[in-house]
PDB file of C-alpha atoms in Angstrom:
ATOM      1  CA  ASP Z 160      14.381  -6.421  -3.484  1.00 96.00           C
ATOM      2  CA  ILE Z 161      14.834  -2.688  -2.858  1.00 97.00           C
ATOM      3  CA  GLN Z 162      14.954  -2.031   0.845  1.00 98.00           C
ATOM      4  CA  MET Z 163      13.280   1.182   2.086  1.00 98.00           C
ATOM      5  CA  THR Z 164      14.533   2.572   5.395  1.00 98.00           C
ATOM      6  CA  GLN Z 165      12.607   5.277   7.209  1.00 98.00           C
ATOM      7  CA  SER Z 166      13.871   7.524   9.960  1.00 98.00           C
ATOM      8  CA  PRO Z 167      12.984   8.152  12.646  1.00 97.00           C
ATOM      9  CA  SER Z 168      10.816   5.202  13.491  1.00 97.00           C
ATOM     10  CA  SER Z 169       8.841   7.409  15.788  1.00 97.00           C
ATOM     11  CA  LEU Z 170       8.766  11.092  16.836  1.00 97.00           C
ATOM     12  CA  SER Z 171       6.813  13.250  19.241  1.00 97.00           C
ATOM     13  CA  ALA Z 172       5.724  16.685  18.099  1.00 96.00           C
ATOM     14  CA  SER Z 173       3.284  19.451  18.988  1.00 96.00           C
ATOM     15  CA  VAL Z 174       0.560  21.012  17.051  1.00 96.00           C
ATOM     16  CA  GLY Z 175       2.014  23.680  14.735  1.00 96.00           C
ATOM     17  CA  ASP Z 176       5.484  22.093  14.503  1.00 97.00           C
ATOM     18  CA  ARG Z 177       7.279  21.497  11.311  1.00 97.00           C
ATOM     19  CA  VAL Z 178       8.019  17.740  10.886  1.00 98.00           C
ATOM     20  CA  THR Z 179      10.218  16.041   8.418  1.00 98.00           C
ATOM     21  CA  ILE Z 180      10.429  12.267   7.839  1.00 98.00           C
ATOM     22  CA  THR Z 181      13.081  10.668   5.697  1.00 98.00           C
ATOM     23  CA  CYS Z 182      13.172   7.624   3.494  1.00 98.00           C
ATOM     24  CA  ARG Z 183      16.228   6.071   1.959  1.00 98.00           C
ATOM     25  CA  SER Z 184      16.208   3.322  -0.710  1.00 98.00           C
ATOM     26  CA  SER Z 185      18.892   0.662  -1.022  1.00 98.00           C
ATOM     27  CA  GLN Z 186      19.462   1.579  -4.670  1.00 98.00           C
ATOM     28  CA  GLY Z 187      18.510   4.550  -6.852  1.00 98.00           C
ATOM     29  CA  ILE Z 188      14.822   4.784  -7.678  1.00 97.00           C
ATOM     30  CA  SER Z 189      14.739   7.997  -9.543  1.00 96.00           C
ATOM     31  CA  ARG Z 190      11.504   9.737  -8.362  1.00 97.00           C
ATOM     32  CA  TYR Z 191       9.401   6.626  -8.069  1.00 97.00           C
ATOM     33  CA  LEU Z 192       8.560   7.146  -4.413  1.00 98.00           C
ATOM     34  CA  ASN Z 193       5.124   7.487  -2.753  1.00 98.00           C
ATOM     35  CA  TRP Z 194       4.115   8.539   0.731  1.00 98.00           C
ATOM     36  CA  TYR Z 195       1.076   7.201   2.647  1.00 98.00           C
ATOM     37  CA  GLN Z 196      -0.649   8.081   5.915  1.00 98.00           C
ATOM     38  CA  GLN Z 197      -2.278   5.374   8.042  1.00 98.00           C
ATOM     39  CA  LYS Z 198      -4.420   5.924  11.089  1.00 97.00           C
ATOM     40  CA  PRO Z 199      -5.179   3.158  13.588  1.00 95.00           C
ATOM     41  CA  GLY Z 200      -7.625   0.597  12.186  1.00 94.00           C
ATOM     42  CA  LYS Z 201      -7.756   2.198   8.870  1.00 97.00           C
ATOM     43  CA  ALA Z 202      -6.235   1.611   5.466  1.00 98.00           C
ATOM     44  CA  PRO Z 203      -3.342   3.727   4.262  1.00 98.00           C
ATOM     45  CA  LYS Z 204      -4.114   6.823   2.312  1.00 98.00           C
ATOM     46  CA  VAL Z 205      -1.825   8.305  -0.410  1.00 98.00           C
ATOM     47  CA  LEU Z 206      -0.390  11.724   0.247  1.00 98.00           C
ATOM     48  CA  ILE Z 207       2.329  12.168  -2.205  1.00 98.00           C
ATOM     49  CA  TYR Z 208       3.231  10.299  -5.394  1.00 97.00           C
ATOM     50  CA  ALA Z 209       6.180  10.566  -7.715  1.00 97.00           C
ATOM     51  CA  ALA Z 210       8.284  11.999  -4.852  1.00 97.00           C
ATOM     52  CA  SER Z 211       6.696  15.441  -4.842  1.00 97.00           C
ATOM     53  CA  SER Z 212       3.214  15.401  -6.474  1.00 97.00           C
ATOM     54  CA  LEU Z 213       0.397  16.121  -3.981  1.00 97.00           C
ATOM     55  CA  GLN Z 214      -2.578  13.815  -4.322  1.00 97.00           C
ATOM     56  CA  SER Z 215      -5.846  15.505  -5.077  1.00 96.00           C
ATOM     57  CA  GLY Z 216      -7.600  16.554  -1.771  1.00 96.00           C
ATOM     58  CA  VAL Z 217      -4.482  16.315   0.419  1.00 98.00           C
ATOM     59  CA  PRO Z 218      -3.778  19.580   2.371  1.00 98.00           C
ATOM     60  CA  SER Z 219      -0.908  21.669   1.006  1.00 98.00           C
ATOM     61  CA  ARG Z 220       0.930  21.475   4.369  1.00 98.00           C
ATOM     62  CA  PHE Z 221       2.235  18.034   3.092  1.00 98.00           C
ATOM     63  CA  SER Z 222       5.123  18.225   0.723  1.00 98.00           C
ATOM     64  CA  GLY Z 223       7.653  15.667  -0.591  1.00 98.00           C
ATOM     65  CA  SER Z 224      11.134  16.001  -2.114  1.00 98.00           C
ATOM     66  CA  GLY Z 225      14.099  13.991  -3.209  1.00 98.00           C
ATOM     67  CA  SER Z 226      15.323  11.742  -5.944  1.00 97.00           C
ATOM     68  CA  GLY Z 227      17.764   8.892  -6.344  1.00 97.00           C
ATOM     69  CA  THR Z 228      17.988   7.291  -2.927  1.00 98.00           C
ATOM     70  CA  ASP Z 229      17.055   9.954  -0.484  1.00 98.00           C
ATOM     71  CA  PHE Z 230      13.615  11.387   0.068  1.00 98.00           C
ATOM     72  CA  SER Z 231      11.609  13.356   2.567  1.00 98.00           C
ATOM     73  CA  LEU Z 232       8.108  14.133   3.629  1.00 98.00           C
ATOM     74  CA  THR Z 233       7.439  17.376   5.315  1.00 98.00           C
ATOM     75  CA  ILE Z 234       4.463  18.563   7.258  1.00 98.00           C
ATOM     76  CA  SER Z 235       4.783  22.299   7.453  1.00 97.00           C
ATOM     77  CA  SER Z 236       2.504  22.866  10.429  1.00 97.00           C
ATOM     78  CA  LEU Z 237       1.300  19.778  12.201  1.00 97.00           C
ATOM     79  CA  GLN Z 238      -2.367  19.474  12.861  1.00 96.00           C
ATOM     80  CA  PRO Z 239      -4.249  17.220  15.245  1.00 94.00           C
ATOM     81  CA  GLU Z 240      -5.522  15.052  12.472  1.00 95.00           C
ATOM     82  CA  ASP Z 241      -1.954  14.477  11.281  1.00 97.00           C
ATOM     83  CA  PHE Z 242      -1.035  12.180  14.216  1.00 93.00           C
ATOM     84  CA  ALA Z 243      -0.654   8.885  12.358  1.00 97.00           C
ATOM     85  CA  THR Z 244       1.900   6.442  10.918  1.00 98.00           C
ATOM     86  CA  TYR Z 245       3.576   7.376   7.654  1.00 98.00           C
ATOM     87  CA  TYR Z 246       5.041   4.983   5.108  1.00 98.00           C
ATOM     88  CA  CYS Z 247       7.144   5.454   1.985  1.00 98.00           C
ATOM     89  CA  GLN Z 248       6.824   3.031  -0.986  1.00 98.00           C
ATOM     90  CA  GLN Z 249       8.974   2.588  -3.996  1.00 98.00           C
ATOM     91  CA  SER Z 250       7.289   1.963  -7.345  1.00 96.00           C
ATOM     92  CA  TYR Z 251      10.524   1.588  -9.254  1.00 96.00           C
ATOM     93  CA  SER Z 252      10.635  -2.209  -9.419  1.00 95.00           C
ATOM     94  CA  ILE Z 253       8.809  -5.331  -8.493  1.00 94.00           C
ATOM     95  CA  PRO Z 254       8.308  -6.226  -5.720  1.00 96.00           C
ATOM     96  CA  GLN Z 255       6.992  -2.871  -4.605  1.00 96.00           C
ATOM     97  CA  THR Z 256       8.373  -2.316  -1.056  1.00 98.00           C
ATOM     98  CA  PHE Z 257       7.409  -0.122   1.876  1.00 98.00           C
ATOM     99  CA  GLY Z 258       9.442   1.473   4.463  1.00 98.00           C
ATOM    100  CA  GLY Z 259       8.967   0.411   8.142  1.00 97.00           C
ATOM    101  CA  GLY Z 260       6.849   3.378   9.040  1.00 97.00           C
ATOM    102  CA  THR Z 261       7.272   6.546  11.119  1.00 98.00           C
ATOM    103  CA  LYS Z 262       4.782   7.028  13.895  1.00 98.00           C
ATOM    104  CA  VAL Z 263       4.047  10.654  14.684  1.00 98.00           C
ATOM    105  CA  GLU Z 264       2.778  11.036  18.202  1.00 96.00           C
ATOM    106  CA  ILE Z 265       1.545  13.993  20.279  1.00 88.00           C
ATOM    107  CA  LYS Z 266       4.081  15.571  22.535  1.00 86.00           C
TER     108      LYS Z 266
ATOM    109  CA  GLN Q 241     -16.828   7.190  -5.960  1.00 93.00           C
ATOM    110  CA  VAL Q 242     -14.425   4.209  -6.125  1.00 96.00           C
ATOM    111  CA  GLN Q 243     -14.907   1.665  -3.351  1.00 97.00           C
ATOM    112  CA  LEU Q 244     -13.175  -1.626  -2.691  1.00 98.00           C
ATOM    113  CA  ARG Q 245     -14.358  -4.142  -0.116  1.00 98.00           C
ATOM    114  CA  GLU Q 246     -12.651  -7.358   1.029  1.00 98.00           C
ATOM    115  CA  SER Q 247     -14.671 -10.473   2.052  1.00 97.00           C
ATOM    116  CA  GLY Q 248     -13.673 -13.873   3.237  1.00 94.00           C
ATOM    117  CA  PRO Q 249     -13.126 -15.906   6.343  1.00 95.00           C
ATOM    118  CA  GLY Q 250     -11.578 -14.365   9.420  1.00 94.00           C
ATOM    119  CA  LEU Q 251     -10.195 -17.666  10.780  1.00 97.00           C
ATOM    120  CA  VAL Q 252      -8.390 -20.276   8.790  1.00 97.00           C
ATOM    121  CA  LYS Q 253      -6.596 -23.456   9.964  1.00 97.00           C
ATOM    122  CA  PRO Q 254      -2.814 -24.085   9.405  1.00 97.00           C
ATOM    123  CA  SER Q 255      -1.972 -25.755   6.142  1.00 97.00           C
ATOM    124  CA  GLN Q 256      -5.285 -24.723   4.560  1.00 97.00           C
ATOM    125  CA  THR Q 257      -5.959 -22.243   1.735  1.00 98.00           C
ATOM    126  CA  LEU Q 258      -7.058 -18.688   2.213  1.00 98.00           C
ATOM    127  CA  SER Q 259      -9.520 -17.300  -0.284  1.00 98.00           C
ATOM    128  CA  LEU Q 260     -10.427 -13.593  -0.286  1.00 98.00           C
ATOM    129  CA  THR Q 261     -12.485 -11.592  -2.695  1.00 98.00           C
ATOM    130  CA  CYS Q 262     -12.394  -7.877  -3.404  1.00 98.00           C
ATOM    131  CA  SER Q 263     -15.558  -6.330  -4.703  1.00 98.00           C
ATOM    132  CA  VAL Q 264     -15.098  -3.128  -6.671  1.00 97.00           C
ATOM    133  CA  SER Q 265     -17.541  -0.400  -7.353  1.00 96.00           C
ATOM    134  CA  GLY Q 266     -17.140   2.898  -9.216  1.00 94.00           C
ATOM    135  CA  ALA Q 267     -14.399   1.511 -11.395  1.00 92.00           C
ATOM    136  CA  SER Q 268     -13.966  -1.131 -14.082  1.00 90.00           C
ATOM    137  CA  LEU Q 269     -11.560  -3.988 -13.753  1.00 90.00           C
ATOM    138  CA  SER Q 270     -11.161  -3.828 -17.468  1.00 86.00           C
ATOM    139  CA  SER Q 271      -9.433  -0.432 -17.510  1.00 86.00           C
ATOM    140  CA  SER Q 272      -5.874  -0.431 -18.697  1.00 85.00           C
ATOM    141  CA  ASP Q 273      -4.857   2.369 -16.222  1.00 86.00           C
ATOM    142  CA  TYR Q 274      -5.002   0.229 -13.074  1.00 93.00           C
ATOM    143  CA  TYR Q 275      -3.530  -2.811 -11.481  1.00 95.00           C
ATOM    144  CA  TRP Q 276      -5.583  -4.560  -8.929  1.00 96.00           C
ATOM    145  CA  SER Q 277      -3.542  -5.464  -5.898  1.00 97.00           C
ATOM    146  CA  TRP Q 278      -3.436  -7.381  -2.639  1.00 98.00           C
ATOM    147  CA  ILE Q 279      -1.311  -6.053   0.239  1.00 98.00           C
ATOM    148  CA  ARG Q 280      -1.003  -7.340   3.778  1.00 98.00           C
ATOM    149  CA  GLN Q 281      -0.056  -6.017   7.146  1.00 98.00           C
ATOM    150  CA  HIS Q 282       1.087  -8.201  10.000  1.00 96.00           C
ATOM    151  CA  PRO Q 283      -0.201  -7.148  13.358  1.00 92.00           C
ATOM    152  CA  GLY Q 284       1.511  -3.952  14.503  1.00 89.00           C
ATOM    153  CA  LYS Q 285       3.952  -4.163  11.509  1.00 92.00           C
ATOM    154  CA  GLY Q 286       4.486  -2.629   8.092  1.00 92.00           C
ATOM    155  CA  LEU Q 287       3.040  -3.294   4.670  1.00 97.00           C
ATOM    156  CA  GLU Q 288       3.870  -6.175   2.320  1.00 98.00           C
ATOM    157  CA  TRP Q 289       2.820  -6.247  -1.307  1.00 98.00           C
ATOM    158  CA  ILE Q 290       1.473  -9.575  -2.222  1.00 98.00           C
ATOM    159  CA  GLY Q 291       0.805  -9.164  -5.986  1.00 97.00           C
ATOM    160  CA  TYR Q 292      -1.512  -7.783  -8.565  1.00 97.00           C
ATOM    161  CA  ILE Q 293      -3.450  -8.495 -11.708  1.00 96.00           C
ATOM    162  CA  PHE Q 294      -4.130  -6.223 -14.541  1.00 90.00           C
ATOM    163  CA  HIS Q 295      -6.782  -5.921 -17.215  1.00 82.00           C
ATOM    164  CA  SER Q 296      -5.435  -8.507 -19.579  1.00 81.00           C
ATOM    165  CA  GLY Q 297      -5.348 -11.088 -16.762  1.00 87.00           C
ATOM    166  CA  GLY Q 298      -1.606 -10.959 -16.438  1.00 93.00           C
ATOM    167  CA  THR Q 299      -0.243 -11.136 -12.845  1.00 96.00           C
ATOM    168  CA  TYR Q 300       2.808 -10.192 -10.936  1.00 96.00           C
ATOM    169  CA  TYR Q 301       3.572 -11.660  -7.534  1.00 97.00           C
ATOM    170  CA  ASN Q 302       6.008 -10.990  -4.771  1.00 97.00           C
ATOM    171  CA  PRO Q 303       8.770 -13.503  -5.202  1.00 96.00           C
ATOM    172  CA  SER Q 304       8.683 -14.299  -1.468  1.00 96.00           C
ATOM    173  CA  LEU Q 305       5.133 -15.558  -1.829  1.00 97.00           C
ATOM    174  CA  LYS Q 306       4.913 -16.558  -5.456  1.00 95.00           C
ATOM    175  CA  SER Q 307       4.839 -20.291  -4.932  1.00 96.00           C
ATOM    176  CA  ARG Q 308       1.721 -19.930  -2.762  1.00 98.00           C
ATOM    177  CA  VAL Q 309      -0.297 -17.125  -4.389  1.00 98.00           C
ATOM    178  CA  THR Q 310      -2.791 -16.945  -7.114  1.00 98.00           C
ATOM    179  CA  ILE Q 311      -4.718 -13.770  -8.076  1.00 98.00           C
ATOM    180  CA  SER Q 312      -7.617 -13.993 -10.428  1.00 96.00           C
ATOM    181  CA  VAL Q 313     -10.345 -11.622 -11.762  1.00 94.00           C
ATOM    182  CA  ASP Q 314     -13.989 -12.010 -12.586  1.00 92.00           C
ATOM    183  CA  THR Q 315     -14.830  -9.007 -14.756  1.00 89.00           C
ATOM    184  CA  SER Q 316     -18.466 -10.041 -15.007  1.00 91.00           C
ATOM    185  CA  LYS Q 317     -18.838  -9.467 -11.277  1.00 93.00           C
ATOM    186  CA  ASN Q 318     -16.170  -6.667 -11.084  1.00 93.00           C
ATOM    187  CA  GLN Q 319     -14.331  -8.673  -8.460  1.00 96.00           C
ATOM    188  CA  PHE Q 320     -10.866 -10.041  -8.059  1.00 96.00           C
ATOM    189  CA  SER Q 321      -9.646 -12.633  -5.725  1.00 97.00           C
ATOM    190  CA  LEU Q 322      -6.611 -13.922  -3.691  1.00 98.00           C
ATOM    191  CA  GLU Q 323      -5.721 -17.460  -2.942  1.00 98.00           C
ATOM    192  CA  LEU Q 324      -2.887 -18.197  -0.530  1.00 98.00           C
ATOM    193  CA  THR Q 325      -2.066 -21.855   0.161  1.00 98.00           C
ATOM    194  CA  SER Q 326      -0.253 -23.700   2.832  1.00 97.00           C
ATOM    195  CA  LEU Q 327      -1.018 -21.219   5.566  1.00 97.00           C
ATOM    196  CA  THR Q 328       0.941 -20.909   8.718  1.00 97.00           C
ATOM    197  CA  ALA Q 329       0.714 -18.537  11.666  1.00 97.00           C
ATOM    198  CA  ALA Q 330       3.094 -16.149   9.882  1.00 97.00           C
ATOM    199  CA  ASP Q 331       0.301 -15.454   7.460  1.00 98.00           C
ATOM    200  CA  THR Q 332      -1.878 -13.832  10.149  1.00 98.00           C
ATOM    201  CA  ALA Q 333      -2.372 -10.326   8.966  1.00 98.00           C
ATOM    202  CA  VAL Q 334      -4.784  -7.751   7.829  1.00 98.00           C
ATOM    203  CA  TYR Q 335      -5.263  -8.186   4.116  1.00 98.00           C
ATOM    204  CA  TYR Q 336      -6.075  -5.170   1.964  1.00 98.00           C
ATOM    205  CA  CYS Q 337      -7.085  -5.041  -1.644  1.00 98.00           C
ATOM    206  CA  ALA Q 338      -6.069  -1.812  -3.450  1.00 98.00           C
ATOM    207  CA  ARG Q 339      -5.980  -0.128  -6.879  1.00 97.00           C
ATOM    208  CA  TYR Q 340      -2.534   0.584  -8.237  1.00 95.00           C
ATOM    209  CA  LYS Q 341      -2.883   3.604 -10.497  1.00 93.00           C
ATOM    210  CA  GLN Q 342      -0.671   4.388 -13.443  1.00 89.00           C
ATOM    211  CA  VAL Q 343      -0.171   8.051 -14.333  1.00 88.00           C
ATOM    212  CA  LEU Q 344       2.400   8.026 -17.237  1.00 87.00           C
ATOM    213  CA  TYR Q 345       5.381   6.286 -15.639  1.00 87.00           C
ATOM    214  CA  ASP Q 346       4.246   6.787 -12.095  1.00 92.00           C
ATOM    215  CA  TYR Q 347       2.315   4.227 -10.027  1.00 94.00           C
ATOM    216  CA  TYR Q 348       0.693   4.549  -6.593  1.00 97.00           C
ATOM    217  CA  PHE Q 349      -2.077   2.804  -4.534  1.00 97.00           C
ATOM    218  CA  ASP Q 350      -4.905   5.402  -4.731  1.00 96.00           C
ATOM    219  CA  TYR Q 351      -7.907   3.416  -3.351  1.00 97.00           C
ATOM    220  CA  TRP Q 352      -7.905   0.790  -0.659  1.00 98.00           C
ATOM    221  CA  GLY Q 353     -10.409  -1.518   0.869  1.00 98.00           C
ATOM    222  CA  GLN Q 354     -11.038  -1.277   4.649  1.00 97.00           C
ATOM    223  CA  GLY Q 355      -8.970  -4.465   5.219  1.00 98.00           C
ATOM    224  CA  THR Q 356      -9.942  -7.816   6.621  1.00 98.00           C
ATOM    225  CA  LEU Q 357      -8.108  -9.513   9.489  1.00 97.00           C
ATOM    226  CA  VAL Q 358      -7.185 -13.177   8.821  1.00 98.00           C
ATOM    227  CA  THR Q 359      -6.032 -15.259  11.669  1.00 98.00           C
ATOM    228  CA  VAL Q 360      -4.420 -18.610  11.068  1.00 97.00           C
ATOM    229  CA  SER Q 361      -4.941 -20.887  14.037  1.00 96.00           C
ATOM    230  CA  SER Q 362      -6.192 -24.252  14.785  1.00 94.00           C
TER     231      SER Q 362
END
């Protein structure tokens, strides 16, 4: 299985901050990397697919980059509704695997 | 508007079999662009892909669960189902059904059910 490692596991930030979350895969996965946002008690919601493609309806303050083994999700200006847990997921090979999550909390 | 909704028991005894159903509206399970998936999340933990079924009825399962999992589809009801056998407390989790969308060579989970908590306890 491909292991997905996210860092940090949690962070505290203020509204308006620029936030970057990283995800590293245990082997190269080209650009087959997706990002999800999950709020408490809710299902995950896709933000970015194929490393950098913004899902329809997702605000443009979210962006993704990377290829190979190193990826990042950036929120350019954190909004109150962005406080949540973020997961990366590789779609390169079965079994699809997720990172352990990054919880973004209010400072 | 695509909607998925899980249904099934919230409490199951150890060693028994879990059966969950996902009812889909706004999309056809017969479409070749989607894979219909089950994913679970242990309390306070990350996400684990269980498996999926596609329009031809073919299935792929997570090797870690493969010996205990069966996913099936009923296109007449636009539903797909999960069976997980030989349950233990380690199977306590929120179970989600989700649609895995294919866009050229890219795949991602674009629609999810609301999730259903399954507790394994005597």
